GROMACS .gro file of N, CA and C in nm:
model
  297
    1MET      N    1   0.085  -0.119   0.000
    1MET     CA    2   0.000   0.000   0.000
    1MET      C    3   0.089   0.124   0.000
    2GLY      N    4   0.034   0.234  -0.043
    2GLY     CA    5   0.109   0.358  -0.044
    2GLY      C    6   0.118   0.420   0.094
    3LYS      N    7   0.193   0.525   0.103
    3LYS     CA    8   0.212   0.595   0.229
    3LYS      C    9   0.088   0.678   0.262
    4THR      N   10   0.042   0.666   0.384
    4THR     CA   11  -0.069   0.745   0.435
    4THR      C   12  -0.016   0.832   0.548
    5THR      N   13  -0.050   0.961   0.543
    5THR     CA   14  -0.008   1.054   0.648
    5THR      C   15  -0.131   1.124   0.704
    6GLN      N   16  -0.134   1.133   0.834
    6GLN     CA   17  -0.241   1.208   0.901
    6GLN      C   18  -0.182   1.324   0.981
    7LEU      N   19  -0.253   1.435   0.976
    7LEU     CA   20  -0.228   1.546   1.067
    7LEU      C   21  -0.330   1.533   1.178
    8ARG      N   22  -0.281   1.520   1.300
    8ARG     CA   23  -0.370   1.503   1.414
    8ARG      C   24  -0.360   1.626   1.502
    9THR      N   25  -0.475   1.679   1.537
    9THR     CA   26  -0.484   1.796   1.625
    9THR      C   27  -0.565   1.757   1.746
   10TYR      N   28  -0.505   1.771   1.863
   10TYR     CA   29  -0.571   1.736   1.989
   10TYR      C   30  -0.587   1.860   2.074
   11THR      N   31  -0.707   1.886   2.120
   11THR     CA   32  -0.730   1.992   2.217
   11THR      C   33  -0.723   1.925   2.355
   12VAL      N   34  -0.630   1.975   2.437
   12VAL     CA   35  -0.597   1.911   2.564
   12VAL      C   36  -0.667   1.983   2.678
   13ARG      N   37  -0.704   1.908   2.779
   13ARG     CA   38  -0.769   1.965   2.897
   13ARG      C   39  -0.676   2.066   2.964
   14ASP      N   40  -0.735   2.170   3.020
   14ASP     CA   41  -0.658   2.275   3.087
   14ASP      C   42  -0.564   2.216   3.192
   15GLY      N   43  -0.441   2.262   3.189
   15GLY     CA   44  -0.342   2.221   3.287
   15GLY      C   45  -0.273   2.089   3.260
   16LEU      N   46  -0.311   2.020   3.152
   16LEU     CA   47  -0.254   1.888   3.125
   16LEU      C   48  -0.168   1.881   2.999
   17LEU      N   49  -0.145   1.994   2.934
   17LEU     CA   50  -0.072   1.992   2.808
   17LEU      C   51   0.069   1.935   2.824
   18ASP      N   52   0.144   1.985   2.920
   18ASP     CA   53   0.282   1.937   2.938
   18ASP      C   54   0.286   1.790   2.980
   19GLU      N   55   0.193   1.749   3.064
   19GLU     CA   56   0.187   1.608   3.104
   19GLU      C   57   0.154   1.520   2.983
   20TRP      N   58   0.060   1.566   2.900
   20TRP     CA   59   0.025   1.490   2.780
   20TRP      C   60   0.147   1.476   2.689
   21VAL      N   61   0.218   1.585   2.664
   21VAL     CA   62   0.336   1.581   2.577
   21VAL      C   63   0.440   1.485   2.633
   22ASP      N   64   0.461   1.488   2.763
   22ASP     CA   65   0.558   1.398   2.825
   22ASP      C   66   0.519   1.252   2.805
   23ARG      N   67   0.396   1.219   2.831
   23ARG     CA   68   0.351   1.079   2.815
   23ARG      C   69   0.353   1.038   2.668
   24TRP      N   70   0.312   1.127   2.580
   24TRP     CA   71   0.314   1.098   2.437
   24TRP      C   72   0.457   1.067   2.393
   25THR      N   73   0.551   1.149   2.438
   25THR     CA   74   0.691   1.133   2.399
   25THR      C   75   0.752   1.004   2.455
   26ARG      N   76   0.726   0.976   2.580
   26ARG     CA   77   0.787   0.861   2.648
   26ARG      C   78   0.719   0.728   2.616
   27GLU      N   79   0.587   0.730   2.594
   27GLU     CA   80   0.512   0.605   2.582
   27GLU      C   81   0.457   0.579   2.442
   28ILE      N   82   0.393   0.676   2.385
   28ILE     CA   83   0.326   0.656   2.256
   28ILE      C   84   0.425   0.650   2.141
   29VAL      N   85   0.517   0.746   2.136
   29VAL     CA   86   0.611   0.750   2.023
   29VAL      C   87   0.691   0.621   2.009
   30PRO      N   88   0.755   0.570   2.116
   30PRO     CA   89   0.833   0.447   2.097
   30PRO      C   90   0.751   0.329   2.044
   31LEU      N   91   0.629   0.315   2.091
   31LEU     CA   92   0.546   0.205   2.043
   31LEU      C   93   0.503   0.227   1.898
   32ARG      N   94   0.464   0.348   1.865
   32ARG     CA   95   0.427   0.377   1.726
   32ARG      C   96   0.544   0.344   1.632
   33LEU      N   97   0.664   0.387   1.668
   33LEU     CA   98   0.781   0.361   1.585
   33LEU      C   99   0.809   0.211   1.576
   34ALA      N  100   0.798   0.141   1.686
   34ALA     CA  101   0.821  -0.004   1.687
   34ALA      C  102   0.720  -0.078   1.599
   35MET      N  103   0.604  -0.018   1.582
   35MET     CA  104   0.499  -0.082   1.500
   35MET      C  105   0.501  -0.034   1.354
   36GLY      N  106   0.607   0.038   1.316
   36GLY     CA  107   0.625   0.073   1.176
   36GLY      C  108   0.572   0.209   1.134
   37PHE      N  109   0.522   0.287   1.227
   37PHE     CA  110   0.477   0.422   1.195
   37PHE      C  111   0.596   0.517   1.192
   38GLU      N  112   0.579   0.629   1.123
   38GLU     CA  113   0.676   0.737   1.125
   38GLU      C  114   0.609   0.857   1.190
   39ILE      N  115   0.684   0.931   1.270
   39ILE     CA  116   0.635   1.055   1.329
   39ILE      C  117   0.706   1.168   1.257
   40GLY      N  118   0.629   1.254   1.192
   40GLY     CA  119   0.685   1.363   1.112
   40GLY      C  120   0.708   1.491   1.188
   41GLY      N  121   0.682   1.490   1.317
   41GLY     CA  122   0.702   1.609   1.400
   41GLY      C  123   0.581   1.632   1.488
   42ALA      N  124   0.603   1.712   1.590
   42ALA     CA  125   0.494   1.745   1.684
   42ALA      C  126   0.513   1.888   1.731
   43TRP      N  127   0.402   1.956   1.753
   43TRP     CA  128   0.403   2.096   1.793
   43TRP      C  129   0.299   2.120   1.902
   44VAL      N  130   0.324   2.223   1.981
   44VAL     CA  131   0.230   2.267   2.084
   44VAL      C  132   0.184   2.408   2.051
   45ASP      N  133   0.055   2.430   2.054
   45ASP     CA  134  -0.005   2.563   2.040
   45ASP      C  135  -0.062   2.596   2.177
   46ARG      N  136   0.015   2.666   2.257
   46ARG     CA  137  -0.025   2.694   2.396
   46ARG      C  138  -0.146   2.788   2.402
   47ASP      N  139  -0.159   2.878   2.306
   47ASP     CA  140  -0.274   2.970   2.307
   47ASP      C  141  -0.406   2.896   2.293
   48ARG      N  142  -0.405   2.787   2.219
   48ARG     CA  143  -0.527   2.708   2.197
   48ARG      C  144  -0.530   2.580   2.279
   49ASN      N  145  -0.424   2.557   2.359
   49ASN     CA  146  -0.413   2.435   2.439
   49ASN      C  147  -0.424   2.312   2.349
   50GLN      N  148  -0.348   2.317   2.237
   50GLN     CA  149  -0.354   2.209   2.139
   50GLN      C  150  -0.217   2.146   2.117
   51PHE      N  151  -0.224   2.020   2.078
   51PHE     CA  152  -0.108   1.941   2.042
   51PHE      C  153  -0.131   1.892   1.901
   52LEU      N  154  -0.036   1.916   1.810
   52LEU     CA  155  -0.049   1.879   1.670
   52LEU      C  156   0.069   1.790   1.631
   53TRP      N  157   0.041   1.687   1.553
   53TRP     CA  158   0.149   1.600   1.507
   53TRP      C  159   0.114   1.532   1.377
   54PHE      N  160   0.220   1.489   1.305
   54PHE     CA  161   0.205   1.412   1.183
   54PHE      C  162   0.244   1.268   1.210
   55ILE      N  163   0.163   1.176   1.163
   55ILE     CA  164   0.193   1.034   1.173
   55ILE      C  165   0.170   0.972   1.036
   56SER      N  166   0.265   0.885   0.995
   56SER     CA  167   0.257   0.819   0.864
   56SER      C  168   0.278   0.670   0.879
   57TYR      N  169   0.225   0.599   0.782
   57TYR     CA  170   0.249   0.455   0.773
   57TYR      C  171   0.255   0.417   0.626
   58GLU      N  172   0.357   0.339   0.593
   58GLU     CA  173   0.371   0.283   0.459
   58GLU      C  174   0.416   0.139   0.476
   59GLY      N  175   0.330   0.048   0.445
   59GLY     CA  176   0.364  -0.092   0.464
   59GLY      C  177   0.263  -0.182   0.397
   60PRO      N  178   0.268  -0.310   0.429
   60PRO     CA  179   0.181  -0.406   0.364
   60PRO      C  180   0.033  -0.393   0.404
   61GLU      N  181   0.008  -0.335   0.521
   61GLU     CA  182  -0.129  -0.316   0.568
   61GLU      C  183  -0.176  -0.174   0.536
   62SER      N  184  -0.304  -0.152   0.547
   62SER     CA  185  -0.354  -0.015   0.536
   62SER      C  186  -0.323   0.059   0.666
   63PHE      N  187  -0.327   0.191   0.660
   63PHE     CA  188  -0.307   0.271   0.780
   63PHE      C  189  -0.410   0.231   0.886
   64ALA      N  190  -0.535   0.217   0.845
   64ALA     CA  191  -0.641   0.182   0.939
   64ALA      C  192  -0.616   0.047   1.006
   65ASP      N  193  -0.573  -0.051   0.928
   65ASP     CA  194  -0.546  -0.183   0.985
   65ASP      C  195  -0.428  -0.178   1.081
   66ARG      N  196  -0.323  -0.106   1.045
   66ARG     CA  197  -0.206  -0.097   1.132
   66ARG      C  198  -0.240  -0.018   1.258
   67ASN      N  199  -0.323   0.084   1.244
   67ASN     CA  200  -0.365   0.162   1.360
   67ASN      C  201  -0.449   0.077   1.455
   68ALA      N  202  -0.535  -0.006   1.400
   68ALA     CA  203  -0.616  -0.097   1.483
   68ALA      C  204  -0.525  -0.195   1.557
   69ALA      N  205  -0.420  -0.243   1.491
   69ALA     CA  206  -0.325  -0.334   1.556
   69ALA      C  207  -0.252  -0.263   1.670
   70TYR      N  208  -0.219  -0.137   1.651
   70TYR     CA  209  -0.157  -0.057   1.758
   70TYR      C  210  -0.249  -0.052   1.880
   71TRP      N  211  -0.375  -0.017   1.858
   71TRP     CA  212  -0.469  -0.004   1.970
   71TRP      C  213  -0.497  -0.137   2.038
   72ALA      N  214  -0.489  -0.247   1.964
   72ALA     CA  215  -0.517  -0.379   2.020
   72ALA      C  216  -0.395  -0.445   2.083
   73SER      N  217  -0.279  -0.383   2.070
   73SER     CA  218  -0.156  -0.446   2.117
   73SER      C  219  -0.150  -0.450   2.270
   74PRO      N  220  -0.092  -0.555   2.324
   74PRO     CA  221  -0.073  -0.563   2.470
   74PRO      C  222   0.012  -0.448   2.523
   75ALA      N  223   0.109  -0.403   2.444
   75ALA     CA  224   0.194  -0.291   2.488
   75ALA      C  225   0.113  -0.164   2.502
   76ARG      N  226   0.017  -0.142   2.412
   76ARG     CA  227  -0.067  -0.022   2.423
   76ARG      C  228  -0.156  -0.032   2.545
   77GLU      N  229  -0.212  -0.148   2.568
   77GLU     CA  230  -0.297  -0.169   2.684
   77GLU      C  231  -0.219  -0.150   2.814
   78ALA      N  232  -0.094  -0.195   2.815
   78ALA     CA  233  -0.011  -0.185   2.936
   78ALA      C  234   0.024  -0.041   2.973
   79MET      N  235   0.009   0.051   2.880
   79MET     CA  236   0.036   0.192   2.910
   79MET      C  237  -0.057   0.247   3.017
   80ASN      N  238  -0.176   0.189   3.023
   80ASN     CA  239  -0.277   0.243   3.115
   80ASN      C  240  -0.295   0.393   3.091
   81LEU      N  241  -0.311   0.426   2.964
   81LEU     CA  242  -0.325   0.565   2.922
   81LEU      C  243  -0.453   0.579   2.841
   82ASP      N  244  -0.552   0.643   2.900
   82ASP     CA  245  -0.679   0.669   2.831
   82ASP      C  246  -0.674   0.812   2.776
   83PRO      N  247  -0.671   0.828   2.644
   83PRO     CA  248  -0.665   0.962   2.588
   83PRO      C  249  -0.776   1.055   2.639
   84ASP      N  250  -0.892   1.000   2.672
   84ASP     CA  251  -1.002   1.083   2.720
   84ASP      C  252  -0.970   1.153   2.853
   85ASP      N  253  -0.873   1.100   2.927
   85ASP     CA  254  -0.831   1.166   3.050
   85ASP      C  255  -0.758   1.297   3.021
   86TYR      N  256  -0.704   1.310   2.900
   86TYR     CA  257  -0.625   1.427   2.862
   86TYR      C  258  -0.689   1.513   2.753
   87LEU      N  259  -0.761   1.450   2.663
   87LEU     CA  260  -0.804   1.519   2.541
   87LEU      C  261  -0.952   1.551   2.542
   88LEU      N  262  -0.982   1.676   2.510
   88LEU     CA  263  -1.121   1.720   2.497
   88LEU      C  264  -1.175   1.692   2.357
   89ARG      N  265  -1.087   1.706   2.257
   89ARG     CA  266  -1.130   1.690   2.118
   89ARG      C  267  -1.013   1.643   2.035
   90THR      N  268  -1.040   1.559   1.939
   90THR     CA  269  -0.937   1.515   1.845
   90THR      C  270  -0.987   1.536   1.703
   91GLU      N  271  -0.895   1.573   1.617
   91GLU     CA  272  -0.925   1.588   1.475
   91GLU      C  273  -0.814   1.518   1.398
   92GLU      N  274  -0.852   1.431   1.306
   92GLU     CA  275  -0.757   1.359   1.222
   92GLU      C  276  -0.787   1.391   1.077
   93ARG      N  277  -0.685   1.437   1.006
   93ARG     CA  278  -0.700   1.467   0.864
   93ARG      C  279  -0.595   1.390   0.786
   94THR      N  280  -0.637   1.314   0.686
   94THR     CA  281  -0.542   1.249   0.598
   94THR      C  282  -0.498   1.353   0.495
   95VAL      N  283  -0.366   1.367   0.481
   95VAL     CA  284  -0.311   1.472   0.396
   95VAL      C  285  -0.209   1.411   0.299
   96GLU      N  286  -0.182   1.483   0.191
   96GLU     CA  287  -0.083   1.443   0.092
   96GLU      C  288   0.033   1.541   0.095
   97GLU      N  289   0.154   1.488   0.096
   97GLU     CA  290   0.272   1.574   0.093
   97GLU      C  291   0.291   1.628  -0.048
   98LYS      N  292   0.313   1.759  -0.059
   98LYS     CA  293   0.334   1.822  -0.190
   98LYS      C  294   0.466   1.895  -0.197
   99TYR      N  295   0.535   1.912  -0.085
   99TYR     CA  296   0.665   1.979  -0.085
   99TYR      C  297   0.749   1.928   0.027
   0.00000   0.00000   0.00000
């Protein structure tokens, strides 16, 4: 399958932005990378209390199938990390790289 990239924008609960970034960096990123995803960067918009990042996957499975495998993995479950504890809203957009 071809490469699929998503821009993800998360609106984080007040007071939890730095904690979310820390957990994302320490727990989510290593597992995503181990499962074949690429992280294209991450940014914080403090004025909007938002966290934005790019995630890509190019492999034999579809992005959706590989993402489902990530969520179903024992390593993901062992994180004991419920995004709803941190995130008020999530937006995922599939985008195409042009430059």
